[in-house]
């Protein structure tokens, strides 16, 4: 894997400097082909561990292995040239200690060529964020609804809707910013709380279901393309690709069964000799 320190790529420090500026645009990406399509329009591509649910049919992100994250991240780095690629550390790969987190995060950087990692957690992960970011690993934190903690928090419900909960989330945001995170994802947080956090800390907040008060926005690509069977309230579907795929596959199936496809236009014709074949290829591409 070649080193990805490429002058054209957006860097983590550049994202950090955009606090309070033009909104930061981010989407998840899991593959080379989608990364290639969306790269020109976004500042960050997140190889989210949501890929476990979206691509691999797991019920939560908890079972996602590190090797799977690395494989998808390699594809996203190969498919993109300018956005910062951030890779999620999956559950179990960083919580144990700062040194375990460093070992696994360094593996992610070396083997994928990405520019940063993301991990879930606030106050309790601050020591690890400080350890990584002071040793050459840019960290984006993720607070609010933290899906890897679903077994302890009990649901994927929005957070911070009661004032009594705010102090804890504000402490989380301050702790990760002070520890050296270059940005923080706020997931499924009430608008007023997201606004307060965004004002209180010096690093960009990237909202997913946390209102327009954040410094940037991220969505899961498949959700906003209309490919997911169920989406949370905060997802706007900008396309209906699920329906488009179904329509295309139905048409293909009907045409194959009725021998309409492949017609002559999609078939290699016979040629008498090599000269004729060359001529036909030049004229028709077939
Ligand atoms: O895994 C993921 O896709 C994420 C985003 C929802 C921020 O963490």
mmCIF file of C-alpha atoms and ligand atoms in Angstrom:
data_model
loop_
_atom_site.group_PDB
_atom_site.id
_atom_site.type_symbol
_atom_site.label_atom_id
_atom_site.label_comp_id
_atom_site.label_asym_id
_atom_site.label_seq_id
_atom_site.Cartn_x
_atom_site.Cartn_y
_atom_site.Cartn_z
ATOM 1 C CA UNK A 1 0.000 0.000 0.000
ATOM 2 C CA UNK A 2 1.525 3.293 -1.067
ATOM 3 C CA UNK A 3 1.600 6.211 1.340
ATOM 4 C CA UNK A 4 -1.324 8.527 0.748
ATOM 5 C CA UNK A 5 0.269 11.833 1.714
ATOM 6 C CA UNK A 6 -0.814 13.468 -1.449
ATOM 7 C CA UNK A 7 -0.846 17.253 -1.846
ATOM 8 C CA UNK A 8 -4.241 17.098 -3.589
ATOM 9 C CA UNK A 9 -5.971 15.370 -0.673
ATOM 10 C CA UNK A 10 -7.838 17.313 1.966
ATOM 11 C CA UNK A 11 -6.045 16.802 5.302
ATOM 12 C CA UNK A 12 -7.349 16.512 8.859
ATOM 13 C CA UNK A 13 -5.740 19.865 9.872
ATOM 14 C CA UNK A 14 -7.514 21.526 6.912
ATOM 15 C CA UNK A 15 -10.842 20.172 8.153
ATOM 16 C CA UNK A 16 -10.048 21.424 11.681
ATOM 17 C CA UNK A 17 -9.383 24.937 10.311
ATOM 18 C CA UNK A 18 -12.860 25.074 8.788
ATOM 19 C CA UNK A 19 -14.512 25.558 12.167
ATOM 20 C CA UNK A 20 -17.272 28.145 11.745
ATOM 21 C CA UNK A 21 -16.593 28.483 7.980
ATOM 22 C CA UNK A 22 -18.284 27.050 4.907
ATOM 23 C CA UNK A 23 -20.142 23.863 5.891
ATOM 24 C CA UNK A 24 -18.068 20.677 5.662
ATOM 25 C CA UNK A 25 -19.625 18.044 3.386
ATOM 26 C CA UNK A 26 -19.143 14.373 4.227
ATOM 27 C CA UNK A 27 -20.658 11.052 3.161
ATOM 28 C CA UNK A 28 -19.898 7.450 3.932
ATOM 29 C CA UNK A 29 -18.274 5.324 1.225
ATOM 30 C CA UNK A 30 -17.536 1.608 1.260
ATOM 31 C CA UNK A 31 -16.417 0.884 -2.327
ATOM 32 C CA UNK A 32 -14.071 2.171 -5.021
ATOM 33 C CA UNK A 33 -16.858 2.808 -7.535
ATOM 34 C CA UNK A 34 -19.073 4.939 -5.267
ATOM 35 C CA UNK A 35 -16.003 6.706 -3.835
ATOM 36 C CA UNK A 36 -15.010 7.666 -7.401
ATOM 37 C CA UNK A 37 -18.457 9.150 -8.131
ATOM 38 C CA UNK A 38 -18.823 11.183 -4.925
ATOM 39 C CA UNK A 39 -15.195 12.233 -4.311
ATOM 40 C CA UNK A 40 -15.387 15.522 -6.296
ATOM 41 C CA UNK A 41 -18.331 16.764 -4.224
ATOM 42 C CA UNK A 42 -17.318 16.030 -0.636
ATOM 43 C CA UNK A 43 -14.588 17.079 1.796
ATOM 44 C CA UNK A 44 -14.554 13.799 3.713
ATOM 45 C CA UNK A 45 -15.308 10.172 2.853
ATOM 46 C CA UNK A 46 -16.033 8.111 5.951
ATOM 47 C CA UNK A 47 -15.544 4.373 5.724
ATOM 48 C CA UNK A 48 -18.111 3.904 8.476
ATOM 49 C CA UNK A 49 -18.593 0.700 10.399
ATOM 50 C CA UNK A 50 -22.241 1.131 9.362
ATOM 51 C CA UNK A 51 -21.013 -0.965 6.409
ATOM 52 C CA UNK A 52 -21.605 -3.981 8.641
ATOM 53 C CA UNK A 53 -25.338 -3.253 8.665
ATOM 54 C CA UNK A 54 -25.675 -1.668 5.211
ATOM 55 C CA UNK A 55 -23.486 -4.058 3.195
ATOM 56 C CA UNK A 56 -23.135 -7.217 5.244
ATOM 57 C CA UNK A 57 -26.541 -7.664 6.854
ATOM 58 C CA UNK A 58 -25.503 -7.453 10.531
ATOM 59 C CA UNK A 59 -28.182 -6.126 12.921
ATOM 60 C CA UNK A 60 -25.710 -3.781 14.646
ATOM 61 C CA UNK A 61 -22.153 -2.555 14.061
ATOM 62 C CA UNK A 62 -20.815 -4.595 16.997
ATOM 63 C CA UNK A 63 -19.678 -7.690 15.011
ATOM 64 C CA UNK A 64 -17.683 -5.736 12.385
ATOM 65 C CA UNK A 65 -14.046 -6.955 12.267
ATOM 66 C CA UNK A 66 -11.020 -4.701 11.761
ATOM 67 C CA UNK A 67 -9.913 -6.637 8.668
ATOM 68 C CA UNK A 68 -13.246 -5.904 6.972
ATOM 69 C CA UNK A 69 -12.833 -2.178 7.673
ATOM 70 C CA UNK A 70 -9.331 -2.292 6.201
ATOM 71 C CA UNK A 71 -10.487 -4.068 3.044
ATOM 72 C CA UNK A 72 -13.281 -1.537 2.382
ATOM 73 C CA UNK A 73 -10.989 1.384 3.237
ATOM 74 C CA UNK A 74 -8.389 0.212 0.719
ATOM 75 C CA UNK A 75 -11.081 0.243 -1.971
ATOM 76 C CA UNK A 76 -12.256 3.751 -1.017
ATOM 77 C CA UNK A 77 -8.694 5.121 -1.046
ATOM 78 C CA UNK A 78 -8.093 3.524 -4.471
ATOM 79 C CA UNK A 79 -11.332 5.014 -5.797
ATOM 80 C CA UNK A 80 -10.783 8.602 -4.604
ATOM 81 C CA UNK A 81 -8.152 11.278 -5.082
ATOM 82 C CA UNK A 82 -9.090 14.402 -3.167
ATOM 83 C CA UNK A 83 -11.404 13.942 -0.162
ATOM 84 C CA UNK A 84 -9.979 13.086 3.249
ATOM 85 C CA UNK A 85 -10.640 9.373 3.862
ATOM 86 C CA UNK A 86 -11.530 8.676 7.499
ATOM 87 C CA UNK A 87 -11.860 5.060 8.676
ATOM 88 C CA UNK A 88 -14.007 3.929 11.596
ATOM 89 C CA UNK A 89 -12.297 1.861 14.264
ATOM 90 C CA UNK A 90 -14.714 -1.031 14.867
ATOM 91 C CA UNK A 91 -15.965 -2.147 18.288
ATOM 92 C CA UNK A 92 -13.262 -3.951 20.255
ATOM 93 C CA UNK A 93 -10.309 -2.511 18.334
ATOM 94 C CA UNK A 94 -9.551 0.549 20.503
ATOM 95 C CA UNK A 95 -11.416 0.633 23.854
ATOM 96 C CA UNK A 96 -9.069 -1.588 25.857
ATOM 97 C CA UNK A 97 -6.150 0.834 26.153
ATOM 98 C CA UNK A 98 -4.455 3.684 24.297
ATOM 99 C CA UNK A 99 -1.644 1.365 23.199
ATOM 100 C CA UNK A 100 -4.031 -1.238 21.749
ATOM 101 C CA UNK A 101 -5.849 1.613 19.985
ATOM 102 C CA UNK A 102 -2.531 2.914 18.642
ATOM 103 C CA UNK A 103 -1.473 -0.499 17.333
ATOM 104 C CA UNK A 104 -4.757 -1.030 15.480
ATOM 105 C CA UNK A 105 -5.104 2.555 14.241
ATOM 106 C CA UNK A 106 -1.505 2.532 12.954
ATOM 107 C CA UNK A 107 -2.373 -0.664 11.058
ATOM 108 C CA UNK A 108 -5.367 1.099 9.494
ATOM 109 C CA UNK A 109 -3.251 4.069 8.390
ATOM 110 C CA UNK A 110 -0.395 1.911 7.044
ATOM 111 C CA UNK A 111 -2.507 -0.690 5.256
ATOM 112 C CA UNK A 112 -5.135 1.610 3.749
ATOM 113 C CA UNK A 113 -3.407 4.941 3.105
ATOM 114 C CA UNK A 114 -6.312 6.796 4.754
ATOM 115 C CA UNK A 115 -5.757 10.183 6.397
ATOM 116 C CA UNK A 116 -7.536 9.746 9.756
ATOM 117 C CA UNK A 117 -9.530 7.393 11.943
ATOM 118 C CA UNK A 118 -12.789 7.813 13.843
ATOM 119 C CA UNK A 119 -13.703 6.321 17.181
ATOM 120 C CA UNK A 120 -16.806 6.506 19.355
ATOM 121 C CA UNK A 121 -16.755 8.027 22.818
ATOM 122 C CA UNK A 122 -16.350 11.254 24.763
ATOM 123 C CA UNK A 123 -14.824 11.764 28.206
ATOM 124 C CA UNK A 124 -13.912 8.093 28.604
ATOM 125 C CA UNK A 125 -12.000 8.040 25.284
ATOM 126 C CA UNK A 126 -10.192 11.375 25.779
ATOM 127 C CA UNK A 127 -6.977 9.741 27.012
ATOM 128 C CA UNK A 128 -6.882 7.516 23.925
ATOM 129 C CA UNK A 129 -7.599 10.441 21.589
ATOM 130 C CA UNK A 130 -4.694 12.373 23.182
ATOM 131 C CA UNK A 131 -2.404 9.331 22.875
ATOM 132 C CA UNK A 132 -3.193 8.787 19.188
ATOM 133 C CA UNK A 133 -3.272 12.389 18.036
ATOM 134 C CA UNK A 134 0.037 13.195 19.734
ATOM 135 C CA UNK A 135 1.614 10.207 17.939
ATOM 136 C CA UNK A 136 0.672 11.041 14.342
ATOM 137 C CA UNK A 137 -2.848 9.644 14.109
ATOM 138 C CA UNK A 138 -5.569 12.220 13.400
ATOM 139 C CA UNK A 139 -8.748 11.318 15.273
ATOM 140 C CA UNK A 140 -12.354 12.270 14.621
ATOM 141 C CA UNK A 141 -14.524 11.553 17.628
ATOM 142 C CA UNK A 142 -18.195 10.501 17.608
ATOM 143 C CA UNK A 143 -20.584 11.359 20.462
ATOM 144 C CA UNK A 144 -24.332 11.521 21.084
ATOM 145 C CA UNK A 145 -25.887 8.344 19.764
ATOM 146 C CA UNK A 146 -22.932 5.942 19.586
ATOM 147 C CA UNK A 147 -24.164 2.808 17.764
ATOM 148 C CA UNK A 148 -21.345 0.552 19.017
ATOM 149 C CA UNK A 149 -22.762 1.052 22.544
ATOM 150 C CA UNK A 150 -26.225 -0.178 21.554
ATOM 151 C CA UNK A 151 -26.011 -3.057 24.032
ATOM 152 C CA UNK A 152 -25.487 -0.673 26.951
ATOM 153 C CA UNK A 153 -27.665 2.252 25.822
ATOM 154 C CA UNK A 154 -30.414 -0.132 24.680
ATOM 155 C CA UNK A 155 -31.661 1.517 21.464
ATOM 156 C CA UNK A 156 -30.880 3.754 18.494
ATOM 157 C CA UNK A 157 -33.135 6.540 19.868
ATOM 158 C CA UNK A 158 -32.074 10.220 19.596
ATOM 159 C CA UNK A 159 -30.148 11.651 22.544
ATOM 160 C CA UNK A 160 -30.113 14.892 24.505
ATOM 161 C CA UNK A 161 -33.802 15.709 24.205
ATOM 162 C CA UNK A 162 -34.023 16.536 27.923
ATOM 163 C CA UNK A 163 -32.057 19.399 29.444
ATOM 164 C CA UNK A 164 -31.034 17.086 32.270
ATOM 165 C CA UNK A 165 -28.924 15.091 29.748
ATOM 166 C CA UNK A 166 -27.100 18.056 28.216
ATOM 167 C CA UNK A 167 -24.223 18.471 30.668
ATOM 168 C CA UNK A 168 -22.864 14.979 29.970
ATOM 169 C CA UNK A 169 -22.824 15.497 26.187
ATOM 170 C CA UNK A 170 -21.262 18.951 26.558
ATOM 171 C CA UNK A 171 -18.548 17.447 28.767
ATOM 172 C CA UNK A 172 -17.929 14.763 26.124
ATOM 173 C CA UNK A 173 -17.536 17.358 23.372
ATOM 174 C CA UNK A 174 -15.154 19.520 25.420
ATOM 175 C CA UNK A 175 -13.078 16.507 26.472
ATOM 176 C CA UNK A 176 -12.511 15.228 22.916
ATOM 177 C CA UNK A 177 -11.712 18.716 21.600
ATOM 178 C CA UNK A 178 -9.203 19.310 24.410
ATOM 179 C CA UNK A 179 -7.673 15.875 23.811
ATOM 180 C CA UNK A 180 -6.789 16.812 20.218
ATOM 181 C CA UNK A 181 -9.589 15.421 18.021
ATOM 182 C CA UNK A 182 -9.674 17.343 14.736
ATOM 183 C CA UNK A 183 -13.493 17.089 14.460
ATOM 184 C CA UNK A 184 -16.390 15.432 16.233
ATOM 185 C CA UNK A 185 -19.463 13.696 14.828
ATOM 186 C CA UNK A 186 -22.677 14.548 16.695
ATOM 187 C CA UNK A 187 -25.213 11.802 16.020
ATOM 188 C CA UNK A 188 -28.985 12.111 16.666
ATOM 189 C CA UNK A 189 -28.714 15.027 19.084
ATOM 190 C CA UNK A 190 -31.445 17.592 19.746
ATOM 191 C CA UNK A 191 -30.936 20.825 17.790
ATOM 192 C CA UNK A 192 -30.464 23.157 20.746
ATOM 193 C CA UNK A 193 -27.848 20.880 22.285
ATOM 194 C CA UNK A 194 -25.980 20.564 18.966
ATOM 195 C CA UNK A 195 -26.000 24.375 18.698
ATOM 196 C CA UNK A 196 -24.635 24.781 22.242
ATOM 197 C CA UNK A 197 -21.859 22.226 21.639
ATOM 198 C CA UNK A 198 -20.925 23.787 18.289
ATOM 199 C CA UNK A 199 -20.527 27.171 20.012
ATOM 200 C CA UNK A 200 -18.592 25.791 22.974
ATOM 201 C CA UNK A 201 -15.793 23.886 21.236
ATOM 202 C CA UNK A 202 -12.986 24.917 18.906
ATOM 203 C CA UNK A 203 -13.199 21.963 16.488
ATOM 204 C CA UNK A 204 -15.820 21.387 13.759
ATOM 205 C CA UNK A 205 -18.957 19.462 14.647
ATOM 206 C CA UNK A 206 -20.193 17.140 11.900
ATOM 207 C CA UNK A 207 -23.891 16.439 12.334
ATOM 208 C CA UNK A 208 -25.878 13.368 11.440
ATOM 209 C CA UNK A 209 -29.377 13.986 12.702
ATOM 210 C CA UNK A 210 -28.048 16.901 14.754
ATOM 211 C CA UNK A 211 -29.492 19.861 12.784
ATOM 212 C CA UNK A 212 -28.075 22.593 10.562
ATOM 213 C CA UNK A 213 -26.399 24.161 13.618
ATOM 214 C CA UNK A 214 -23.343 21.923 13.098
ATOM 215 C CA UNK A 215 -20.212 22.930 11.164
ATOM 216 C CA UNK A 216 -20.795 20.139 8.644
ATOM 217 C CA UNK A 217 -23.070 17.251 7.742
ATOM 218 C CA UNK A 218 -22.652 13.562 7.078
ATOM 219 C CA UNK A 219 -25.126 10.916 5.891
ATOM 220 C CA UNK A 220 -24.837 7.249 5.024
ATOM 221 C CA UNK A 221 -24.632 7.236 1.203
ATOM 222 C CA UNK A 222 -26.996 4.286 0.726
ATOM 223 C CA UNK A 223 -29.603 5.994 2.949
ATOM 224 C CA UNK A 224 -29.599 9.252 1.003
ATOM 225 C CA UNK A 225 -29.709 7.366 -2.320
ATOM 226 C CA UNK A 226 -32.877 5.512 -1.351
ATOM 227 C CA UNK A 227 -31.211 2.108 -1.143
ATOM 228 C CA UNK A 228 -32.013 1.377 2.499
ATOM 229 C CA UNK A 229 -35.274 -0.356 3.447
ATOM 230 C CA UNK A 230 -35.771 1.859 6.544
ATOM 231 C CA UNK A 231 -34.185 5.219 7.287
ATOM 232 C CA UNK A 232 -34.199 7.433 10.383
ATOM 233 C CA UNK A 233 -36.178 10.731 10.411
ATOM 234 C CA UNK A 234 -33.044 12.785 9.750
ATOM 235 C CA UNK A 235 -32.314 11.172 6.363
ATOM 236 C CA UNK A 236 -33.389 13.016 3.235
ATOM 237 C CA UNK A 237 -33.571 10.636 0.269
ATOM 238 C CA UNK A 238 -32.091 12.491 -2.712
ATOM 239 C CA UNK A 239 -32.752 9.571 -5.098
ATOM 240 C CA UNK A 240 -34.735 6.330 -5.242
ATOM 241 C CA UNK A 241 -32.033 3.937 -6.396
ATOM 242 C CA UNK A 242 -33.667 0.925 -4.754
ATOM 243 C CA UNK A 243 -36.721 1.335 -6.984
ATOM 244 C CA UNK A 244 -34.504 2.096 -10.012
ATOM 245 C CA UNK A 245 -32.473 -1.098 -9.478
ATOM 246 C CA UNK A 246 -35.614 -3.175 -9.061
ATOM 247 C CA UNK A 247 -37.097 -1.723 -12.278
ATOM 248 C CA UNK A 248 -33.895 -2.415 -14.236
ATOM 249 C CA UNK A 249 -33.585 -5.982 -12.962
ATOM 250 C CA UNK A 250 -37.263 -6.728 -13.703
ATOM 251 C CA UNK A 251 -36.811 -5.474 -17.289
ATOM 252 C CA UNK A 252 -33.634 -7.571 -17.727
ATOM 253 C CA UNK A 253 -35.353 -10.652 -16.352
ATOM 254 C CA UNK A 254 -38.353 -10.221 -18.701
ATOM 255 C CA UNK A 255 -36.084 -9.674 -21.736
ATOM 256 C CA UNK A 256 -33.862 -12.690 -20.992
ATOM 257 C CA UNK A 257 -36.891 -14.949 -20.489
ATOM 258 C CA UNK A 258 -38.453 -13.765 -23.769
ATOM 259 C CA UNK A 259 -35.082 -13.832 -25.657
ATOM 260 C CA UNK A 260 -35.338 -10.099 -26.434
ATOM 261 C CA UNK A 261 -31.923 -9.666 -24.788
ATOM 262 C CA UNK A 262 -29.254 -10.012 -26.090
ATOM 263 C CA UNK A 263 -30.333 -8.606 -29.480
ATOM 264 C CA UNK A 264 -27.934 -8.155 -32.451
ATOM 265 C CA UNK A 265 -26.655 -4.878 -30.998
ATOM 266 C CA UNK A 266 -25.167 -6.815 -28.065
ATOM 267 C CA UNK A 267 -23.845 -9.823 -30.059
ATOM 268 C CA UNK A 268 -20.498 -10.429 -31.848
ATOM 269 C CA UNK A 269 -21.186 -11.049 -35.551
ATOM 270 C CA UNK A 270 -19.355 -13.702 -37.629
ATOM 271 C CA UNK A 271 -16.478 -12.537 -39.860
ATOM 272 C CA UNK A 272 -14.913 -14.248 -42.890
ATOM 273 C CA UNK A 273 -11.353 -13.275 -41.952
ATOM 274 C CA UNK A 274 -9.211 -11.139 -39.626
ATOM 275 C CA UNK A 275 -9.288 -8.148 -41.996
ATOM 276 C CA UNK A 276 -13.084 -8.034 -41.938
ATOM 277 C CA UNK A 277 -13.068 -8.418 -38.143
ATOM 278 C CA UNK A 278 -10.713 -5.424 -37.788
ATOM 279 C CA UNK A 279 -12.888 -3.347 -40.140
ATOM 280 C CA UNK A 280 -16.072 -4.234 -38.235
ATOM 281 C CA UNK A 281 -14.463 -3.473 -34.899
ATOM 282 C CA UNK A 282 -13.360 -0.054 -36.165
ATOM 283 C CA UNK A 283 -16.815 0.729 -37.551
ATOM 284 C CA UNK A 284 -19.065 -0.590 -34.832
ATOM 285 C CA UNK A 285 -16.869 -1.447 -31.887
ATOM 286 C CA UNK A 286 -18.123 -5.054 -32.163
HETATM 287 O O1 LIG B 1 -20.565 4.235 10.687
HETATM 288 C C1 LIG B 1 -21.006 5.284 10.197
HETATM 289 O O2 LIG B 1 -21.468 5.339 9.059
HETATM 290 C C2 LIG B 1 -20.981 6.474 11.033
HETATM 291 C C3 LIG B 1 -21.755 7.651 10.560
HETATM 292 C C4 LIG B 1 -23.176 7.383 10.865
HETATM 293 C C5 LIG B 1 -21.285 8.919 11.149
HETATM 294 O O3 LIG B 1 -20.402 6.479 12.066
#
